[in-house]
């Protein structure tokens, strides 16, 4: 009798699940490398220098660790919500990662008011766009953050040159004081290890050179030791062993899902439109777009569902995207000038909301003043949006949406992906998307009117 491949795969995965349960139910507590061979990091000043240099190396996409920008992207995506980091990270070609960067303060006439500059531990930046200043602390007293907040020169560039975003992060032990500088967002080493570093190691260990993986493990172990973190369930090595022992089965399942996910990311618009009976029409714009028409009392709205196959998936009303120079309505980015646009979106990239959708079975559906807009227009739009906050909140009262308080992603809604109510995961994802679209758009003409009016009023002030 010919073996049944499906049955063999199910047997392998069942055994993997049983082994995984055994590992997580009885975790070991391995000692860190530092504690085994007395690596000499007992003095916290030397510890800060060591961690600073290692982080700078691992975060820099140009270093020969073999990870490219992956670890940097994971850290940026894992920043605490209070940091409000909203920069697009799909292209980090021009990113710079530097350590011990000078910060100076200057008068309005350009004179240096501080003969001795401060030196911040890490600076990650894209020139002329954004920077992230990071100060690392273990047991040393908090000093310098107020000065850094007032600094007008970072390394070789003026703070004013970074028009897209300016971010400040203070990494410290949970038992130590937080940053005194008001511009800094506080983040504990424990949160960094548990929410970013550990997850990154588990998900990516098989992809990178052995030496790099060892360095990531050493970083985690030494951070736990230096920071005096309480020991938590540390079963990474056992999970990695399980992964390697069951590589063929895991890769078979994952590859199948990845292929299905990629295919769905190019057709979700069509499937959502199909569930909205009587609203779908052929796209009048790009061939791959789906156009949904919504009759209103005063007019018929045309909504574009753009399934790009990439990370950012857009849903926007025709008229919410205009060319800056003459305000002609657009359906895609202009080639000859800047454009102005707002819209809803959900993200399907591997390092963004995919994990939430697959792991937590939740869809995040947001409204945004798009990052490609000119800085001056984004500022004006936020002013107008803030002026209409009460009216917009009333429109959101009976939805799953809420105001975020951020400058770009202004509204966020979360919807359950109810796999048990549908034939499969992607049918459930479509149902969640449809629920979000109906919630925000189809049954909420007042919200769409408010958002359109904020857009129009912002354009009037901008001209």
Coordinates of C-alpha atoms in Angstrom, one line a residue:
X1 CA 0.0 0.0 0.0
X2 CA 1.3 3.4 -1.0
X3 CA 1.9 5.7 2.1
X4 CA -0.4 8.6 2.4
X5 CA 1.7 11.8 2.5
X6 CA -1.1 13.8 4.2
X7 CA -1.4 11.2 7.0
X8 CA 2.4 11.1 7.5
X9 CA 2.5 14.9 7.8
X10 CA -0.3 14.9 10.3
X11 CA 1.4 12.3 12.4
X12 CA 4.7 14.3 12.3
X13 CA 2.9 17.5 13.3
X14 CA 1.0 15.8 16.1
X15 CA 4.3 14.4 17.5
X16 CA 5.8 17.9 17.2
X17 CA 2.9 19.4 19.1
X18 CA 3.3 16.9 21.9
X19 CA 7.0 17.5 22.2
X20 CA 6.4 21.3 22.1
X21 CA 3.9 21.0 25.0
X22 CA 6.4 18.9 27.0
X23 CA 9.1 21.6 26.5
X24 CA 7.0 24.5 27.5
X25 CA 5.5 22.6 30.4
X26 CA 8.9 21.8 31.9
X27 CA 11.2 24.7 30.9
X28 CA 14.9 24.6 31.8
X29 CA 16.8 27.7 33.1
X30 CA 20.2 27.8 31.3
X31 CA 22.9 30.0 32.7
X32 CA 24.1 32.9 30.5
X33 CA 27.6 32.8 28.9
X34 CA 28.7 35.6 31.1
X35 CA 27.9 33.7 34.3
X36 CA 29.6 30.6 33.1
X37 CA 33.0 32.0 32.1
X38 CA 32.9 35.3 34.0
X39 CA 33.0 37.4 30.8
X40 CA 34.0 40.5 32.8
X41 CA 30.8 42.5 32.5
X42 CA 30.2 42.8 36.2
X43 CA 31.1 46.5 36.1
X44 CA 28.1 48.2 34.5
X45 CA 30.1 50.8 32.7
X46 CA 31.9 48.0 30.7
X47 CA 28.5 46.3 30.3
X48 CA 27.1 49.3 28.7
X49 CA 30.0 49.6 26.3
X50 CA 29.8 45.9 25.4
X51 CA 26.0 45.9 24.8
X52 CA 26.3 49.2 22.9
X53 CA 28.8 47.9 20.5
X54 CA 27.1 44.6 19.9
X55 CA 23.7 46.2 19.3
X56 CA 25.2 48.7 16.9
X57 CA 26.8 45.8 14.9
X58 CA 23.6 43.7 14.9
X59 CA 21.3 46.6 14.0
X60 CA 23.4 47.9 11.1
X61 CA 22.2 46.3 7.8
X62 CA 25.6 46.9 6.2
X63 CA 27.5 44.8 8.7
X64 CA 28.5 41.2 7.7
X65 CA 26.2 39.4 10.1
X66 CA 24.0 38.1 7.3
X67 CA 20.7 39.5 8.6
X68 CA 20.5 42.5 6.4
X69 CA 17.9 44.9 7.8
X70 CA 15.8 42.1 9.4
X71 CA 16.8 42.6 13.0
X72 CA 16.6 46.4 12.6
X73 CA 13.1 46.1 11.2
X74 CA 12.1 43.8 14.1
X75 CA 13.3 46.3 16.6
X76 CA 11.6 49.2 14.9
X77 CA 8.3 47.4 14.6
X78 CA 8.6 46.3 18.2
X79 CA 9.1 49.7 19.7
X80 CA 6.6 50.5 22.5
X81 CA 3.4 52.2 21.4
X82 CA 4.3 55.4 23.3
X83 CA 7.2 56.0 21.0
X84 CA 4.6 56.4 18.2
X85 CA 7.1 55.3 15.5
X86 CA 5.2 55.5 12.3
X87 CA 7.9 55.5 9.6
X88 CA 7.8 53.3 6.6
X89 CA 10.5 50.7 6.9
X90 CA 10.1 48.8 3.6
X91 CA 13.2 50.6 2.2
X92 CA 16.1 51.0 4.6
X93 CA 18.7 51.6 1.9
X94 CA 19.9 54.9 3.3
X95 CA 19.6 54.0 7.0
X96 CA 22.6 54.7 9.3
X97 CA 23.4 53.1 12.6
X98 CA 26.1 54.8 14.7
X99 CA 27.2 54.7 18.4
X100 CA 28.5 57.4 20.7
X101 CA 27.1 60.2 18.6
X102 CA 27.7 63.8 19.7
X103 CA 24.7 66.0 20.6
X104 CA 25.2 69.7 20.8
X105 CA 23.1 72.7 21.7
X106 CA 23.2 75.9 19.6
X107 CA 21.7 79.4 19.9
X108 CA 19.4 80.7 17.2
X109 CA 22.5 82.5 15.7
X110 CA 24.2 79.1 15.3
X111 CA 26.7 79.6 18.2
X112 CA 27.5 76.5 20.2
X113 CA 26.2 77.1 23.7
X114 CA 27.9 74.0 25.1
X115 CA 31.6 73.6 24.8
X116 CA 31.4 69.9 25.8
X117 CA 28.9 68.0 23.7
X118 CA 27.0 65.0 25.1
X119 CA 27.3 61.6 23.5
X120 CA 24.3 59.5 23.1
X121 CA 24.7 55.7 22.9
X122 CA 23.0 54.9 19.6
X123 CA 21.5 56.9 16.7
X124 CA 19.6 55.2 13.9
X125 CA 18.6 57.6 11.2
X126 CA 17.6 58.1 7.6
X127 CA 19.1 61.5 6.6
X128 CA 16.6 64.3 6.0
X129 CA 13.7 61.9 7.1
X130 CA 13.8 60.6 10.6
X131 CA 16.1 59.6 13.5
X132 CA 15.8 57.4 16.6
X133 CA 18.1 58.4 19.4
X134 CA 18.6 55.6 22.0
X135 CA 20.2 55.9 25.4
X136 CA 21.2 52.6 27.2
X137 CA 21.3 52.4 31.0
X138 CA 21.8 49.6 33.5
X139 CA 22.7 50.8 37.0
X140 CA 24.4 54.2 36.2
X141 CA 22.4 57.3 37.2
X142 CA 20.1 59.0 34.7
X143 CA 22.0 61.9 33.2
X144 CA 21.9 63.8 29.9
X145 CA 18.4 63.1 28.6
X146 CA 17.1 66.6 29.3
X147 CA 20.2 67.9 27.4
X148 CA 19.5 65.6 24.5
X149 CA 15.9 66.8 24.2
X150 CA 17.2 70.3 23.8
X151 CA 20.0 69.4 21.4
X152 CA 19.8 70.9 18.0
X153 CA 22.7 69.1 16.4
X154 CA 23.1 65.3 16.2
X155 CA 26.4 64.3 14.8
X156 CA 26.8 66.0 11.4
X157 CA 23.2 67.1 11.0
X158 CA 20.8 69.6 12.4
X159 CA 17.7 68.2 14.2
X160 CA 15.6 70.4 12.0
X161 CA 16.7 68.5 8.9
X162 CA 14.7 65.4 10.0
X163 CA 11.3 66.5 8.8
X164 CA 9.4 63.2 9.0
X165 CA 10.0 62.1 12.6
X166 CA 12.2 62.6 15.6
X167 CA 12.1 59.8 18.2
X168 CA 13.9 59.3 21.6
X169 CA 14.1 56.0 23.4
X170 CA 15.5 55.3 26.9
X171 CA 16.3 51.6 27.6
X172 CA 16.7 50.9 31.3
X173 CA 16.2 48.3 34.0
X174 CA 12.7 48.1 35.4
X175 CA 14.1 48.8 38.9
X176 CA 15.9 52.0 37.9
X177 CA 14.6 55.5 37.4
X178 CA 13.1 56.5 34.1
X179 CA 14.4 59.2 31.8
X180 CA 14.0 62.8 33.0
X181 CA 13.9 64.2 29.5
X182 CA 10.3 64.6 28.5
X183 CA 11.0 63.7 24.8
X184 CA 12.1 60.2 25.7
X185 CA 10.0 57.1 25.7
X186 CA 10.9 54.6 28.4
X187 CA 11.4 50.9 27.6
X188 CA 12.7 48.3 29.9
X189 CA 15.4 45.8 29.0
X190 CA 13.0 43.0 30.0
X191 CA 10.4 44.2 27.6
X192 CA 13.0 44.4 24.8
X193 CA 14.2 40.9 25.5
X194 CA 10.8 39.3 25.8
X195 CA 8.8 41.2 23.2
X196 CA 11.5 41.6 20.5
X197 CA 14.8 39.7 20.9
X198 CA 13.5 36.3 22.0
X199 CA 10.7 36.2 19.4
X200 CA 13.2 37.2 16.7
X201 CA 15.6 34.4 17.7
X202 CA 12.9 31.8 17.7
X203 CA 11.5 32.8 14.3
X204 CA 14.8 33.3 12.5
X205 CA 17.5 31.1 14.0
X206 CA 17.6 28.7 11.0
X207 CA 18.1 31.5 8.5
X208 CA 21.3 33.2 9.6
X209 CA 25.0 32.2 10.0
X210 CA 25.7 30.1 13.1
X211 CA 28.0 32.8 14.6
X212 CA 25.3 35.5 14.2
X213 CA 22.7 33.2 15.9
X214 CA 25.2 32.6 18.8
X215 CA 25.7 36.4 19.1
X216 CA 21.9 36.9 19.4
X217 CA 21.7 34.3 22.1
X218 CA 24.7 35.8 23.9
X219 CA 23.0 39.2 23.8
X220 CA 19.8 37.9 25.2
X221 CA 21.6 35.9 28.0
X222 CA 23.9 38.7 29.0
X223 CA 21.1 41.3 29.0
X224 CA 19.1 39.0 31.4
X225 CA 22.2 38.6 33.6
X226 CA 23.3 42.3 33.6
X227 CA 19.8 43.6 34.1
X228 CA 19.1 41.1 37.0
X229 CA 15.9 40.0 35.2
X230 CA 13.8 37.5 36.9
X231 CA 14.2 34.1 35.2
X232 CA 11.3 33.3 32.9
X233 CA 10.5 30.2 30.9
X234 CA 13.6 30.0 28.7
X235 CA 13.1 27.1 26.3
X236 CA 14.6 28.6 23.2
X237 CA 17.2 26.0 22.6
X238 CA 14.8 23.2 23.0
X239 CA 12.4 24.8 20.6
X240 CA 15.2 25.3 18.1
X241 CA 16.1 21.6 18.4
X242 CA 12.4 20.7 17.7
X243 CA 12.5 23.0 14.7
X244 CA 15.6 21.4 13.3
X245 CA 14.4 17.8 14.0
X246 CA 11.1 18.6 12.2
X247 CA 12.4 21.0 9.6
X248 CA 10.8 19.2 6.6
X249 CA 7.4 19.0 8.0
X250 CA 7.4 22.6 9.3
X251 CA 8.8 24.0 6.1
X252 CA 6.2 22.1 4.1
X253 CA 3.4 23.5 6.1
X254 CA 4.8 27.0 6.2
X255 CA 5.6 27.1 2.5
X256 CA 2.1 26.0 1.7
X257 CA 0.7 28.7 3.9
X258 CA 3.1 31.4 2.6
X259 CA 2.0 30.6 -1.0
X260 CA -1.6 30.8 -0.1
X261 CA -1.1 34.1 1.8
X262 CA 0.7 35.7 -1.1
X263 CA -2.1 34.6 -3.5
X264 CA -4.8 36.0 -1.2
X265 CA -2.9 39.3 -0.7
X266 CA -3.5 39.8 -4.4
X267 CA -7.2 39.0 -4.5
X268 CA -8.7 40.0 -1.1
X269 CA -10.3 43.1 -2.8
X270 CA -12.2 41.0 -5.2
X271 CA -13.4 38.6 -2.5
X272 CA -14.5 41.4 -0.2
X273 CA -16.4 43.0 -3.1
X274 CA -18.1 39.6 -3.9
X275 CA -19.5 39.5 -0.4
X276 CA -21.0 43.0 -0.8
X277 CA -23.9 42.0 -3.1
X278 CA -24.8 44.6 -5.7
X279 CA -21.9 46.9 -5.1
X280 CA -19.1 45.5 -7.2
X281 CA -18.2 46.9 -10.6
X282 CA -15.2 46.5 -12.9
X283 CA -12.2 48.6 -12.0
X284 CA -12.0 51.8 -14.0
X285 CA -8.4 52.5 -13.0
X286 CA -5.7 49.9 -12.6
X287 CA -6.5 46.4 -13.9
X288 CA -5.8 44.8 -10.6
X289 CA -8.0 47.1 -8.5
X290 CA -11.5 46.3 -7.5
X291 CA -14.0 49.1 -7.6
X292 CA -17.0 49.1 -5.1
X293 CA -19.8 51.6 -5.6
X294 CA -21.9 52.8 -2.6
X295 CA -25.1 54.7 -3.3
X296 CA -25.6 57.7 -1.1
X297 CA -28.5 60.1 -0.9
X298 CA -26.5 62.9 -2.5
X299 CA -24.2 60.9 -4.7
X300 CA -22.6 57.5 -5.5
X301 CA -19.2 56.9 -3.9
X302 CA -16.6 54.9 -5.7
X303 CA -14.2 53.0 -3.4
X304 CA -11.0 51.4 -4.6
X305 CA -9.9 48.2 -3.0
X306 CA -6.2 47.8 -3.9
X307 CA -4.8 44.3 -3.4
X308 CA -1.1 44.9 -4.0
X309 CA 0.4 41.6 -2.9
X310 CA 2.7 43.6 -0.7
X311 CA 2.6 44.9 2.9
X312 CA 0.4 48.0 2.6
X313 CA -3.1 47.2 1.4
X314 CA -5.2 50.3 0.7
X315 CA -9.0 51.1 0.7
X316 CA -9.8 54.6 -0.3
X317 CA -12.6 56.7 -1.8
X318 CA -12.1 58.2 -5.2
X319 CA -11.4 61.9 -4.4
X320 CA -9.2 61.1 -1.4
X321 CA -6.1 61.1 -3.6
X322 CA -5.2 64.4 -5.4
X323 CA -2.2 65.7 -7.2
X324 CA -0.6 68.5 -5.2
X325 CA 0.0 71.0 -8.0
X326 CA -3.5 71.1 -9.6
X327 CA -5.7 68.9 -7.3
X328 CA -6.6 66.5 -10.0
X329 CA -8.1 63.3 -8.6
X330 CA -5.7 60.4 -8.7
X331 CA -6.0 56.6 -8.3
X332 CA -2.2 56.1 -7.9
X333 CA 0.9 58.0 -7.0
X334 CA 1.8 60.9 -9.4
X335 CA 5.1 60.7 -11.2
X336 CA 5.6 64.4 -11.8
X337 CA 4.9 66.0 -8.4
X338 CA 3.9 65.3 -4.8
X339 CA 0.4 64.1 -4.0
X340 CA -2.1 64.5 -1.2
X341 CA -4.0 61.5 0.1
X342 CA -5.9 59.9 3.0
X343 CA -7.4 56.4 3.3
X344 CA -8.0 53.2 5.1
X345 CA -5.4 50.4 5.1
X346 CA -4.5 47.0 6.5
X347 CA -1.1 45.5 6.4
X348 CA -0.1 42.0 5.3
X349 CA 3.7 42.1 5.5
X350 CA 5.5 39.3 7.4
X351 CA 6.9 41.7 9.9
X352 CA 3.8 43.8 10.5
X353 CA 0.2 42.6 11.2
X354 CA 0.5 39.2 9.7
X355 CA 1.5 37.7 13.0
X356 CA -1.5 39.3 14.7
X357 CA -3.8 38.0 12.0
X358 CA -2.4 34.4 12.1
X359 CA -1.5 34.1 15.8
X360 CA -4.2 36.2 17.5
X361 CA -6.8 35.9 14.8
X362 CA -7.3 39.6 14.7
X363 CA -7.4 42.0 11.8
X364 CA -6.2 45.6 12.3
X365 CA -8.0 48.1 10.0
X366 CA -6.8 51.7 10.2
X367 CA -7.4 55.2 8.8
X368 CA -4.3 57.2 7.9
X369 CA -3.0 60.5 6.6
X370 CA -0.5 58.9 4.3
X371 CA 3.3 59.1 4.9
X372 CA 4.0 60.2 1.4
X373 CA 2.2 63.5 2.0
X374 CA 4.3 66.7 2.3
X375 CA 5.1 67.4 6.0
X376 CA 3.3 70.8 5.9
X377 CA 0.1 69.1 4.6
X378 CA 0.3 66.4 7.3
X379 CA 0.6 69.1 10.0
X380 CA -2.4 71.0 8.6
X381 CA -4.4 67.8 8.3
X382 CA -3.7 67.0 11.9
X383 CA -4.9 70.4 13.0
X384 CA -8.1 70.1 11.1
X385 CA -8.6 66.5 12.3
X386 CA -8.1 67.6 15.9
X387 CA -10.6 70.4 15.5
X388 CA -13.2 67.8 14.4
X389 CA -12.3 65.2 17.0
X390 CA -15.7 65.4 18.8
X391 CA -17.7 64.8 15.6
X392 CA -15.4 62.0 14.5
X393 CA -15.6 60.3 17.9
X394 CA -19.4 60.4 17.7
X395 CA -19.2 58.6 14.3
X396 CA -17.0 55.9 15.8
X397 CA -19.2 55.3 18.8
X398 CA -21.0 52.3 17.2
X399 CA -17.9 50.9 15.5
X400 CA -14.8 49.0 16.6
X401 CA -12.7 52.0 15.8
X402 CA -11.1 54.5 18.1
X403 CA -8.8 57.5 17.8
X404 CA -5.1 56.7 18.3
X405 CA -3.7 60.1 19.1
X406 CA -1.0 59.6 16.5
X407 CA -0.2 62.0 13.7
X408 CA -0.4 59.6 10.8
X409 CA -2.5 56.5 11.7
X410 CA -5.4 58.4 13.2
X411 CA -8.1 55.7 13.7
X412 CA -7.6 52.1 14.5
X413 CA -10.1 49.2 14.5
X414 CA -9.7 45.6 15.5
X415 CA -11.9 42.8 14.1
X416 CA -11.9 39.1 15.0
X417 CA -10.9 36.6 12.4
X418 CA -13.4 33.8 13.3
X419 CA -12.0 30.8 11.6
X420 CA -14.4 28.4 13.3
X421 CA -17.3 30.1 11.6
X422 CA -16.0 29.8 8.1
X423 CA -14.6 27.1 5.8
X424 CA -11.0 28.3 6.2
X425 CA -8.7 31.0 7.4
X426 CA -8.9 33.2 4.3
X427 CA -12.6 33.1 4.2
X428 CA -12.6 34.3 7.8
X429 CA -10.1 37.0 6.9
X430 CA -12.4 38.2 4.1
X431 CA -15.3 38.2 6.5
X432 CA -13.3 40.4 9.0
X433 CA -12.3 42.8 6.2
X434 CA -15.9 43.0 5.0
X435 CA -17.1 43.7 8.6
X436 CA -14.5 46.5 8.9
X437 CA -15.5 48.0 5.5
X438 CA -19.2 47.9 6.4
X439 CA -18.5 49.3 9.9
X440 CA -16.4 52.2 8.7
X441 CA -17.8 52.9 5.2
X442 CA -21.0 51.3 4.1
X443 CA -23.1 51.9 7.3
X444 CA -21.2 55.0 8.4
X445 CA -21.9 57.8 5.8
X446 CA -21.4 60.4 8.6
X447 CA -17.9 59.3 9.2
X448 CA -17.0 59.3 5.6
X449 CA -18.4 62.8 5.3
X450 CA -16.4 64.0 8.3
X451 CA -13.2 62.5 6.9
X452 CA -13.9 64.0 3.4
X453 CA -14.5 67.4 5.0
X454 CA -11.2 67.3 7.0
X455 CA -9.4 66.4 3.7
X456 CA -11.1 69.3 1.8
X457 CA -10.5 71.8 4.6
X458 CA -6.9 70.8 4.9
X459 CA -6.4 71.3 1.2
X460 CA -8.0 74.8 1.3
X461 CA -5.5 75.8 4.1
X462 CA -2.6 74.2 2.2
X463 CA -3.2 76.1 -1.1

